[in-house]
Coordinates of C-alpha atoms and ligand atoms in Angstrom, one line a residue:
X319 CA -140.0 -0.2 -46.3
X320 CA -141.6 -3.1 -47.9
X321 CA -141.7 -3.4 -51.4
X322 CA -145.3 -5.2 -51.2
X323 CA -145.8 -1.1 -51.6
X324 CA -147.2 -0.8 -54.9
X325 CA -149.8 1.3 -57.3
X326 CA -152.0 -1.4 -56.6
X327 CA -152.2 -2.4 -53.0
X328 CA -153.1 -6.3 -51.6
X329 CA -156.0 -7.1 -50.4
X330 CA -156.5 -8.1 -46.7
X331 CA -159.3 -9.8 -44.7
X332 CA -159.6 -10.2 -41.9
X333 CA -162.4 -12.2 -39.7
X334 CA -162.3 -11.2 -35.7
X335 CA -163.6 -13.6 -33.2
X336 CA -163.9 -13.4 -29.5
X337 CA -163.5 -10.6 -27.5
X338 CA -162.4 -6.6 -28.1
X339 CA -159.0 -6.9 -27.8
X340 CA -158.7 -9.4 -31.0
X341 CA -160.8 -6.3 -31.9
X342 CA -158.0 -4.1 -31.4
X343 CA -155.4 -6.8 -32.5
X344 CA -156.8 -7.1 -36.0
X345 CA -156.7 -3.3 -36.2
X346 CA -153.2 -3.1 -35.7
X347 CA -152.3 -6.1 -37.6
X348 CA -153.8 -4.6 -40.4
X349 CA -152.0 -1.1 -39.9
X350 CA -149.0 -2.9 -39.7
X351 CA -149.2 -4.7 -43.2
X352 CA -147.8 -1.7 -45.6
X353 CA -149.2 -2.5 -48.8
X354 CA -152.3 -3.9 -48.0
X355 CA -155.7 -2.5 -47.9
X356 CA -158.4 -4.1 -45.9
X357 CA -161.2 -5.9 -47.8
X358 CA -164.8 -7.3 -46.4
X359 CA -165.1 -10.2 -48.3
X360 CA -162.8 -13.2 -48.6
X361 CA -163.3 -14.0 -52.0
X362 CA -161.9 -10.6 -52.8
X363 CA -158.4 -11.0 -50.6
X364 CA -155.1 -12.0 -51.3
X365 CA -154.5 -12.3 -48.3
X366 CA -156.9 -13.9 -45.1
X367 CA -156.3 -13.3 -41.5
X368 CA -158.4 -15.3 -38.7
X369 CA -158.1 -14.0 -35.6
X370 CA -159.1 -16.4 -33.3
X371 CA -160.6 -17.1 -29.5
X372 CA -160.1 -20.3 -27.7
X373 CA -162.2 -18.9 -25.0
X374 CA -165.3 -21.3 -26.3
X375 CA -165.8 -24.3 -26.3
X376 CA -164.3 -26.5 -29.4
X377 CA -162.9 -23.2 -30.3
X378 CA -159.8 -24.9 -32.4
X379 CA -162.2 -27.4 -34.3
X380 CA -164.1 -24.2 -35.0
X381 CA -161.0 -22.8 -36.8
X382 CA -160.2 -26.4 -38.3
X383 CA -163.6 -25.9 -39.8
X384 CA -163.4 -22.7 -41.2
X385 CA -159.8 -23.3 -42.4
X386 CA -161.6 -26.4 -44.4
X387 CA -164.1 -23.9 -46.2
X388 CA -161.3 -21.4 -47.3
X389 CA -159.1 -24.0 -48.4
X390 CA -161.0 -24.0 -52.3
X391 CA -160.6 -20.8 -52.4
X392 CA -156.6 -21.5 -52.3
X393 CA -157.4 -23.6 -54.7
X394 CA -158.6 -21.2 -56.7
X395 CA -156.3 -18.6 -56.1
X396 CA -152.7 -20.0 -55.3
X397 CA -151.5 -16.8 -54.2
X398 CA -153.9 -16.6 -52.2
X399 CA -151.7 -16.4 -48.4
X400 CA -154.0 -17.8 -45.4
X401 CA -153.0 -17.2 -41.7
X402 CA -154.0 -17.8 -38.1
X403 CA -153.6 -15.5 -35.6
X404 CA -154.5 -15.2 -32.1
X405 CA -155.2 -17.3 -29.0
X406 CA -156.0 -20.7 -31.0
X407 CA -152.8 -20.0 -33.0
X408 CA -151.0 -19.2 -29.5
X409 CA -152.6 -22.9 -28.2
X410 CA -152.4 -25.0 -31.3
X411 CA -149.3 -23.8 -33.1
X412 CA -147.7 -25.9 -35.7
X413 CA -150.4 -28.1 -35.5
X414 CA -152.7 -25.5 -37.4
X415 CA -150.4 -26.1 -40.3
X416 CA -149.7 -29.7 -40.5
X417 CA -153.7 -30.3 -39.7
X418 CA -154.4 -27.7 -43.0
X419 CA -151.1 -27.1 -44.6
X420 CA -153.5 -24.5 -47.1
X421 CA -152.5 -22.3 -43.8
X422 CA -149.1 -20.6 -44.9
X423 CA -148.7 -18.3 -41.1
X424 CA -148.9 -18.5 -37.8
X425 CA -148.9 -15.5 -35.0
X426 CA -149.7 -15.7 -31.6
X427 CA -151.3 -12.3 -30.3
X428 CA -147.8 -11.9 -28.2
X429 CA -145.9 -11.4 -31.7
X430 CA -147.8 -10.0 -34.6
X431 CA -145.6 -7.0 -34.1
X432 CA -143.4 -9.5 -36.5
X433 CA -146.1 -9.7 -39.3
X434 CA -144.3 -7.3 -41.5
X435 CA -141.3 -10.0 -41.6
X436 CA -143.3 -12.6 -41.8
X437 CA -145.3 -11.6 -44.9
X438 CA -142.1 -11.2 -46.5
X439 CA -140.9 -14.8 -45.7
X440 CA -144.3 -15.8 -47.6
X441 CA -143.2 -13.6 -50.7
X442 CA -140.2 -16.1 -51.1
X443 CA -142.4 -18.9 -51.0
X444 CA -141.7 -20.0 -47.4
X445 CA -144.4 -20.2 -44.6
X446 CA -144.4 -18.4 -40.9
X447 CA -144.6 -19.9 -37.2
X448 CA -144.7 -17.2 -34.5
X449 CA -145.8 -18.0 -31.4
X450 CA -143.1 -17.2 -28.8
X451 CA -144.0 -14.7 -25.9
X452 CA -141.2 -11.9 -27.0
X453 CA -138.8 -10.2 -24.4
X454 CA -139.4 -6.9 -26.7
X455 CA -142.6 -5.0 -26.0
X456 CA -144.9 -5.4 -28.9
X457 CA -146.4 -2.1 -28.8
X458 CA -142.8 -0.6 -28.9
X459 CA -142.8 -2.4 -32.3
X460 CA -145.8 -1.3 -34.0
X461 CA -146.4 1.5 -36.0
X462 CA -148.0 4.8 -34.6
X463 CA -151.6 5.0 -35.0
X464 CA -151.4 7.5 -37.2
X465 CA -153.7 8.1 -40.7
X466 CA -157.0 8.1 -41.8
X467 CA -159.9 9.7 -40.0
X468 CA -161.7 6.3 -38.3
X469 CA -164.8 6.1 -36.6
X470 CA -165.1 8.1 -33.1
X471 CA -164.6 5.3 -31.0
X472 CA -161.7 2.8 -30.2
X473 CA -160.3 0.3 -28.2
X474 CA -157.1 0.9 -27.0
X475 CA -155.3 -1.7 -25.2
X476 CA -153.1 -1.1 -22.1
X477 CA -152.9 -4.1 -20.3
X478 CA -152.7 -8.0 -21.3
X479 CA -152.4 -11.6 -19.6
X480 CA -153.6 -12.3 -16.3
X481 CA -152.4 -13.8 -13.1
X482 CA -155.5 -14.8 -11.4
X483 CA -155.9 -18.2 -12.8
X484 CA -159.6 -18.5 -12.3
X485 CA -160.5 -22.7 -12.4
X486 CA -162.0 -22.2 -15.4
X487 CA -160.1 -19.8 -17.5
X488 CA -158.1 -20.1 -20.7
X489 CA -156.5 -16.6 -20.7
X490 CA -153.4 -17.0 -18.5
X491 CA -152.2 -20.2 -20.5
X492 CA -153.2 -18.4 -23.8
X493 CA -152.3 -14.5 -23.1
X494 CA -149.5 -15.2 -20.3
X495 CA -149.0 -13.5 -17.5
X496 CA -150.0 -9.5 -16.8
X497 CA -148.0 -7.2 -18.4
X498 CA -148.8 -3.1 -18.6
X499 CA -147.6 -0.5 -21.4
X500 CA -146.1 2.7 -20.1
X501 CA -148.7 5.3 -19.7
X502 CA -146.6 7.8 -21.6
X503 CA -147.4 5.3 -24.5
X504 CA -150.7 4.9 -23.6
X505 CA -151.2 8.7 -23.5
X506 CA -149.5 9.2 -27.3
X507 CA -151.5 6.3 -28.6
X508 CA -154.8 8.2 -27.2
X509 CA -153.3 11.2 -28.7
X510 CA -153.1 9.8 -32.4
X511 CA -156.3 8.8 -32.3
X512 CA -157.8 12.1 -31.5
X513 CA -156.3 13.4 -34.6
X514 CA -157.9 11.1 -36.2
X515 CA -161.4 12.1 -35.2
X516 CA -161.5 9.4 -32.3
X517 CA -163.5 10.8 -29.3
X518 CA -164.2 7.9 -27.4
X519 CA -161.8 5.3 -25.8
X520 CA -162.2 2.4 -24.1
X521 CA -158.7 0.9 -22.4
X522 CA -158.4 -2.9 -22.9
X523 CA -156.9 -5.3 -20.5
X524 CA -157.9 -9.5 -20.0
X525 CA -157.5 -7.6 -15.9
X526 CA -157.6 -3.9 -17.0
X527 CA -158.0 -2.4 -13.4
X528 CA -154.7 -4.5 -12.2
X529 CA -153.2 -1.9 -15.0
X530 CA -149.3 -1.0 -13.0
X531 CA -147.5 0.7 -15.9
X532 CA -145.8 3.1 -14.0
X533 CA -149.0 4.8 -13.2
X534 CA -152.2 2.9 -11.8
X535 CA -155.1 2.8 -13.7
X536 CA -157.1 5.9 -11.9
X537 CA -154.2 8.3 -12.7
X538 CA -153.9 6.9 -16.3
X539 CA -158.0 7.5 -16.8
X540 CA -156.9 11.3 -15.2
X541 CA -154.1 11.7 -17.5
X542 CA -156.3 10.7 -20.7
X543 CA -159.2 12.9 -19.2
X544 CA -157.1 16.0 -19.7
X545 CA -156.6 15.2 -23.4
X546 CA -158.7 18.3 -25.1
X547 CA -161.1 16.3 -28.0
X548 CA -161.1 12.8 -26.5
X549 CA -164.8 13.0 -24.4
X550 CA -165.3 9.7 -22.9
X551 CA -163.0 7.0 -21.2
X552 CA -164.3 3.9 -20.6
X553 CA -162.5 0.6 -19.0
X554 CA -163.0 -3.2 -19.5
X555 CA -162.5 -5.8 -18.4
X556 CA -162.5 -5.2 -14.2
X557 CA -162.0 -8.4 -11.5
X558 CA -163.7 -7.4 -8.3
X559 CA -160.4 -7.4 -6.1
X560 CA -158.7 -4.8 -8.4
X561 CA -161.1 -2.1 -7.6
X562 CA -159.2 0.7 -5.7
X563 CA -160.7 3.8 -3.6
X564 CA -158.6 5.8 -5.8
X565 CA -160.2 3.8 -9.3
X566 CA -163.6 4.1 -7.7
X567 CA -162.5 8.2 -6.4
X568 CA -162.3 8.4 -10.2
X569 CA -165.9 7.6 -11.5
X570 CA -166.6 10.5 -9.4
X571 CA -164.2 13.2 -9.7
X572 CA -163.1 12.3 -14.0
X573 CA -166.5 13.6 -15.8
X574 CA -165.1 11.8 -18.9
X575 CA -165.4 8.6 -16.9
X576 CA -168.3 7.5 -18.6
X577 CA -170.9 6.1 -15.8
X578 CA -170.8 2.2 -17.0
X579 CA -168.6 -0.5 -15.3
X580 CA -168.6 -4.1 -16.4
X581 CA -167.6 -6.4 -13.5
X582 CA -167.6 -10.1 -13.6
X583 CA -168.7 -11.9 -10.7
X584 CA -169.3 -15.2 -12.4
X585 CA -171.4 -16.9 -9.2
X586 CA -173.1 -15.7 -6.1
X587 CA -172.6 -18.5 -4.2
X588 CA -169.5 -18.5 -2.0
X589 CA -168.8 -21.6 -2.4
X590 CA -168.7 -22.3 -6.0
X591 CA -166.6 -18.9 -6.2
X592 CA -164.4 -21.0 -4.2
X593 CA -163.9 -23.5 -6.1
X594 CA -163.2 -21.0 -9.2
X595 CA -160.5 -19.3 -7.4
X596 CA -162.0 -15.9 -7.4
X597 CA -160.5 -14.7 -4.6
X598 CA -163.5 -12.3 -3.4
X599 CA -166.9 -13.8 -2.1
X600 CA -171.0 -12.7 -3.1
X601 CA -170.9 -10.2 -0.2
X602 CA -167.9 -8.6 -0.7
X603 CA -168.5 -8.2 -4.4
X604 CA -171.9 -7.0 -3.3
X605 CA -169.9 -4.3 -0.9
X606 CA -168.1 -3.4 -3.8
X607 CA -170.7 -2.0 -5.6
X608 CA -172.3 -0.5 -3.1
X609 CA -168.9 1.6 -2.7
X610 CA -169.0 2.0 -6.4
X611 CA -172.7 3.7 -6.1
X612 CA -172.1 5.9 -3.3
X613 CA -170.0 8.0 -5.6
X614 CA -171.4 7.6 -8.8
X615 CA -175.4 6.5 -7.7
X616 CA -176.2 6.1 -11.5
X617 CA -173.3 4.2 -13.0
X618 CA -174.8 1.6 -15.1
X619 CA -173.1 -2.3 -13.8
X620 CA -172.1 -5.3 -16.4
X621 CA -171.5 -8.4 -15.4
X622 CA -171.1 -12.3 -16.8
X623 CA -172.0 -15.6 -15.0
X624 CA -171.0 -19.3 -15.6
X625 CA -174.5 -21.3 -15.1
X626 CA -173.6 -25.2 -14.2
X627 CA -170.2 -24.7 -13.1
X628 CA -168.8 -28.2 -12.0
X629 CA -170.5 -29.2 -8.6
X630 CA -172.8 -26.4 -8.7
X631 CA -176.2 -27.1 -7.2
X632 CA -179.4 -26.2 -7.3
X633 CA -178.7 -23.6 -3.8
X634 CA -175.6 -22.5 -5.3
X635 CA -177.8 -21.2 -8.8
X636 CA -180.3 -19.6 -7.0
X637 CA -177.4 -17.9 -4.4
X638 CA -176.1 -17.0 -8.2
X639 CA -180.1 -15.7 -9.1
X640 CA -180.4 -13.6 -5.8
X641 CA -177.3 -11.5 -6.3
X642 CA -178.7 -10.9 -9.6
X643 CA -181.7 -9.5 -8.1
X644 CA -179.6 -7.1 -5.8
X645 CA -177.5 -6.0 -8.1
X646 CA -179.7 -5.2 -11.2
X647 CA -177.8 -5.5 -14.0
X648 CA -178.2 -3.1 -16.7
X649 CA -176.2 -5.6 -19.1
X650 CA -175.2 -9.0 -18.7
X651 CA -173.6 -12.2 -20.7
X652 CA -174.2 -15.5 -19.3
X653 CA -173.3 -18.8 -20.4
X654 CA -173.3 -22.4 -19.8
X655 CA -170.1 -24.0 -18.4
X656 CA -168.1 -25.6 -21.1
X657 CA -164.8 -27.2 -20.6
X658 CA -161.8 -25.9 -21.5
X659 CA -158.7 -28.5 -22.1
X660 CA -155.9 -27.9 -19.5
X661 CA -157.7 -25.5 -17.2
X662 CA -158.0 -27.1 -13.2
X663 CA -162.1 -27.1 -13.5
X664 CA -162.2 -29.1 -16.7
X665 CA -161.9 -32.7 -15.0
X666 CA -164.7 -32.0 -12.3
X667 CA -167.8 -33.8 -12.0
X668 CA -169.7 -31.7 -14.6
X669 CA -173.1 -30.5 -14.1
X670 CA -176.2 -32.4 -16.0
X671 CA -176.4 -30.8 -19.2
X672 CA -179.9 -30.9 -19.1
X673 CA -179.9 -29.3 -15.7
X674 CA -177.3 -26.8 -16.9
X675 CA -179.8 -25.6 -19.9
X676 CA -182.4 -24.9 -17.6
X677 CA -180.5 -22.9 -15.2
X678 CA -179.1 -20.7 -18.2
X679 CA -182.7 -19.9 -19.0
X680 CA -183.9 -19.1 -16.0
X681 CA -180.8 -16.4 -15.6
X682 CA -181.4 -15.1 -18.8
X683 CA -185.0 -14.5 -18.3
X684 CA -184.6 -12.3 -14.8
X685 CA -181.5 -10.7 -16.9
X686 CA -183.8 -9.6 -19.4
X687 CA -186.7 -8.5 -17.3
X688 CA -183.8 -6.1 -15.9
X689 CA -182.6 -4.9 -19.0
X690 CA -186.0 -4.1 -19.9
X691 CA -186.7 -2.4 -17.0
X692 CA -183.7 0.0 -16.9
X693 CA -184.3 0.6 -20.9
X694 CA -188.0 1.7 -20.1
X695 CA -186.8 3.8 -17.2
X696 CA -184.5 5.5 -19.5
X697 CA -187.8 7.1 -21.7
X698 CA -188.2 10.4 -21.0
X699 CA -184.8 11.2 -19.9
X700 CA -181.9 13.3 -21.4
X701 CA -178.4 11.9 -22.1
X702 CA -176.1 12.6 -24.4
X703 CA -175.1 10.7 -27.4
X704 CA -171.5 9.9 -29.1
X705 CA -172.5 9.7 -32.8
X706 CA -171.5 7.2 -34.8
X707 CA -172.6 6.8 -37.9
X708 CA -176.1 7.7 -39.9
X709 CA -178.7 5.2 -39.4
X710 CA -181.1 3.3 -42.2
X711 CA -184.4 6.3 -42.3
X712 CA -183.5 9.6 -43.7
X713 CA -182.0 12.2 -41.2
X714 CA -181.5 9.4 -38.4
X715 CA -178.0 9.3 -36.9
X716 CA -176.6 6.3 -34.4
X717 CA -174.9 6.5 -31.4
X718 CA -174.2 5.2 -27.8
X719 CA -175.2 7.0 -24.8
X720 CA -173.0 7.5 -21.6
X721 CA -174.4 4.4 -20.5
X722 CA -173.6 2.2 -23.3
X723 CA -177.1 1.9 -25.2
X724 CA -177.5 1.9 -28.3
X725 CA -179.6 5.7 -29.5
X726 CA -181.2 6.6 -32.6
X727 CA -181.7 9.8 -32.6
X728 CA -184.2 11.0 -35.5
X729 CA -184.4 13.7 -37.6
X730 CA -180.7 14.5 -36.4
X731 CA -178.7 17.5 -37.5
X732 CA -175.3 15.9 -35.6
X733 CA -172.5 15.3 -37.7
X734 CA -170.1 11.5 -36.8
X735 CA -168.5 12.3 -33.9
X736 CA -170.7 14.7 -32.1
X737 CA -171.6 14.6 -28.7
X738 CA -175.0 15.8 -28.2
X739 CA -177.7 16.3 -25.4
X740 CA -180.9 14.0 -26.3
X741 CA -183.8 13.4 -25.0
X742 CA -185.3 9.8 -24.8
X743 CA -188.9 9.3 -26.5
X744 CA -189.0 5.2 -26.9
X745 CA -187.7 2.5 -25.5
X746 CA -187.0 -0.9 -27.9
X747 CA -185.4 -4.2 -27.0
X748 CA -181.9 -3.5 -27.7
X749 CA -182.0 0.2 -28.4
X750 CA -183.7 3.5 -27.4
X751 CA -184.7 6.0 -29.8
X752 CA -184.6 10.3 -29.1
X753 CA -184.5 13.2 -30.4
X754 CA -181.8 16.2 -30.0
X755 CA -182.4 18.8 -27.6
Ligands
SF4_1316 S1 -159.5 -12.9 -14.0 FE1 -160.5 -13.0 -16.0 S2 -158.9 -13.4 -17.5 FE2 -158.0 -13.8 -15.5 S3 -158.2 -16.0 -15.2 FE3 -160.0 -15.0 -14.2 S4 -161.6 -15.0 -15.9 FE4 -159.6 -15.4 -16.9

């Protein structure tokens, strides 16, 4: 045990950026840190964990940045340990600390199973490089996820890395190639947080439907579904070719399969998809969903785009704006192309910028009109709300619905962690409002 266990725990914060696995990460970082108690402000820590993306662009001058503005607070506070986790520490390494030697760790998301021995090195004065992708299995190495009731809904990771090397993607040079946990892991991890009030899961992976740990992903959503107190399953994030009958099979046949599947298609136009090395084309993607909705006619699609990928042209965006159109998306993120250092697509003739902006806008404006549309359609209906906490007028609780939206439900008699039957009365920009039935 370590003896940072005393009457008065340390005080750890940590700042999350990116996407929900560093959500997860930080999560279990911080469970693994005996001793400590997590903190939300900075000022207050003794120790501070940034756990960093490198999916965006300028992501490490980002972290340079921030690492500037904590450094008076070192000043201020000797003690005071600073660290750098995740996929900028993975790309950067020792760099991070010779550029800010304030910086006193280094983990890479493959080995903060090692924190505990690394804190410990920083108790005798030293400092901590981890970034090595371990032959041991990191989840082996962590600490059950047992404790504290929590809030009812968690991430729970199952799969990491990816082999698709898509032209413009970080994650395989940052996260490694695709590795899955045993389900019977998997299954105790879901476990332990049902004890601890959890009710809601959603299983993680950079290519969670290429999940292969000695069950496939559709037998692992079955095998959670038969949990008694865990309600919902969901899954993120999907690549096109991954989608199996027997996944799809299970949006119909698992009723805790909640009715939402995000599903990157990036570009409709063949051609550009090409040159990302998707591996799937607009129609078959289009197919896809079409399967997707024959047995499950309401399941609720998410999807991202790259606007001005390198070479893209003006028929390529609009091939990207009709699948759009087809589809309907009930959420989707979009973004400009931005370079990312090492990655095939970054020394391509780049689109204008100018050009780029324009395209962006014009996506996000027929993305919203569709979001609008399905949140107005939703007004008058009855779903049924996971709650998660009490919202700001008196007797209003917050939740999500089955299809990911954000409910208030008012005048609420639900307790945190209820799931109850609702019936939509308004429809607002990023959020519906109802009352219980
Ligand atoms: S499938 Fe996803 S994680 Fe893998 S390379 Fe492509 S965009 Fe990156």
């Amino acid at each position: 045990m370590s003896d940072t266990k005393t009457d008065t725990p340390k005080k750890l914060f940590i700042k999350t950026y990116g996407c929900q696995m560093n959500v997860y990460d930080s999560e279990r970082m911080a469970e693994s840190l005996e001793g400590y108690v997590q903190t939300d402000t900075a000022e207050d820590a003794d120790m501070i964990l940034l756990n960093t993306c490198h999916i965006r662009e300028k992501a490490a001058e980002k972290v340079y940045s921030e690492l500037g503005r904590l450094k008076p607070l070192k000043d201020l506070k000797p003690d005071l340990k600073i660290g750098v986790a995740g996929c900028v520490a993975q790309a950067e390494g020792a760099e991070i600390m010779r550029r800010q030697p304030a910086v006193d760790l280094v983990v890479g998301p493959q080995s903060y199973h090692r924190l505990p021995q690394m804190e410990a090195r920083l108790r005798e004065g030293k400092t901590a490089l981890d970034t090595d992708f371990p032959e041991e299995d990191k989840f082996a190495h962590l600490k059950g996820r047992t404790g504290a009731r929590r809030a009812p809904a968690a991430f729970l990771t199952v799969q990491e890395g990816c082999d698709k090397f898509c032209a413009f993607c970080v994650v395989p040079y940052t996260r490694g190639a695709e590795v899955s946990r045993p389900a019977e892991r998997v299954l105790r991890e879901a476990q332990e947080l049902v004890e601890r009030g959890v009710r809601e899961v959603t299983l993680l992976g950079q290519n969670v439907n290429a999940y292969h740990g000695d069950m496939t992903l559709a037998q692992l959503i079955r095998a959670l579904g038969k949990i008694d107190g865990l309600e919902r399953i969901r899954y993120t994030t999907s690549h096109p070719n991954d989608m199996d009958d027997d996944l799809i099979a299970a949006h119909a046949d698992t009723p805790k399969l909640m009715p939402y599947l995000h599903l990157p298609v990036q570009s409709g136009s063949d051609r550009i998809l090409k040159r990302m090395n998707r591996s799937h084309t607009a129609e078959s993607y289009l197919r896809l969903i079409e399967r997707i909705r024959e047995v499950r006619p309401d399941i609720m699609m998410s999807g991202d785009f790259i606007v001005g990928f390198p070479e893209e042209t003006e028929a390529d965006f609009q091939a990207t704006m009709d699948l759009v159109e087809q589809v309907n998306y009930g959420y989707a993120y979009s973004f400009k192309y931005s370079t990312r250092p090492g990655t095939p697509a970054a020394s391509r003739a780049q689109v204008d910028p100018a050009e780029a902006d324009e395209r962006l806008q014009r996506l996000q404006a027929l993305i919203t009109r569709q979001q609008r549309a399905i949140q107005e359609s939703m007004v008058g209906r009855d779903l049924s709300v996971l709650v998660e906490k009490a919202g700001r007028n008196a007797g209003q609780m917050l939740g999500k619905s089955e299809y990911l939206h954000s409910v208030h439900i008012d005048n609420s008699t639900a307790q945190i962690g209820d799931v109850v039957p609702v019936r939509i009365t308004r429809a607002m920009t990023n959020s519906l409002t109802a009352r219980e039935l």
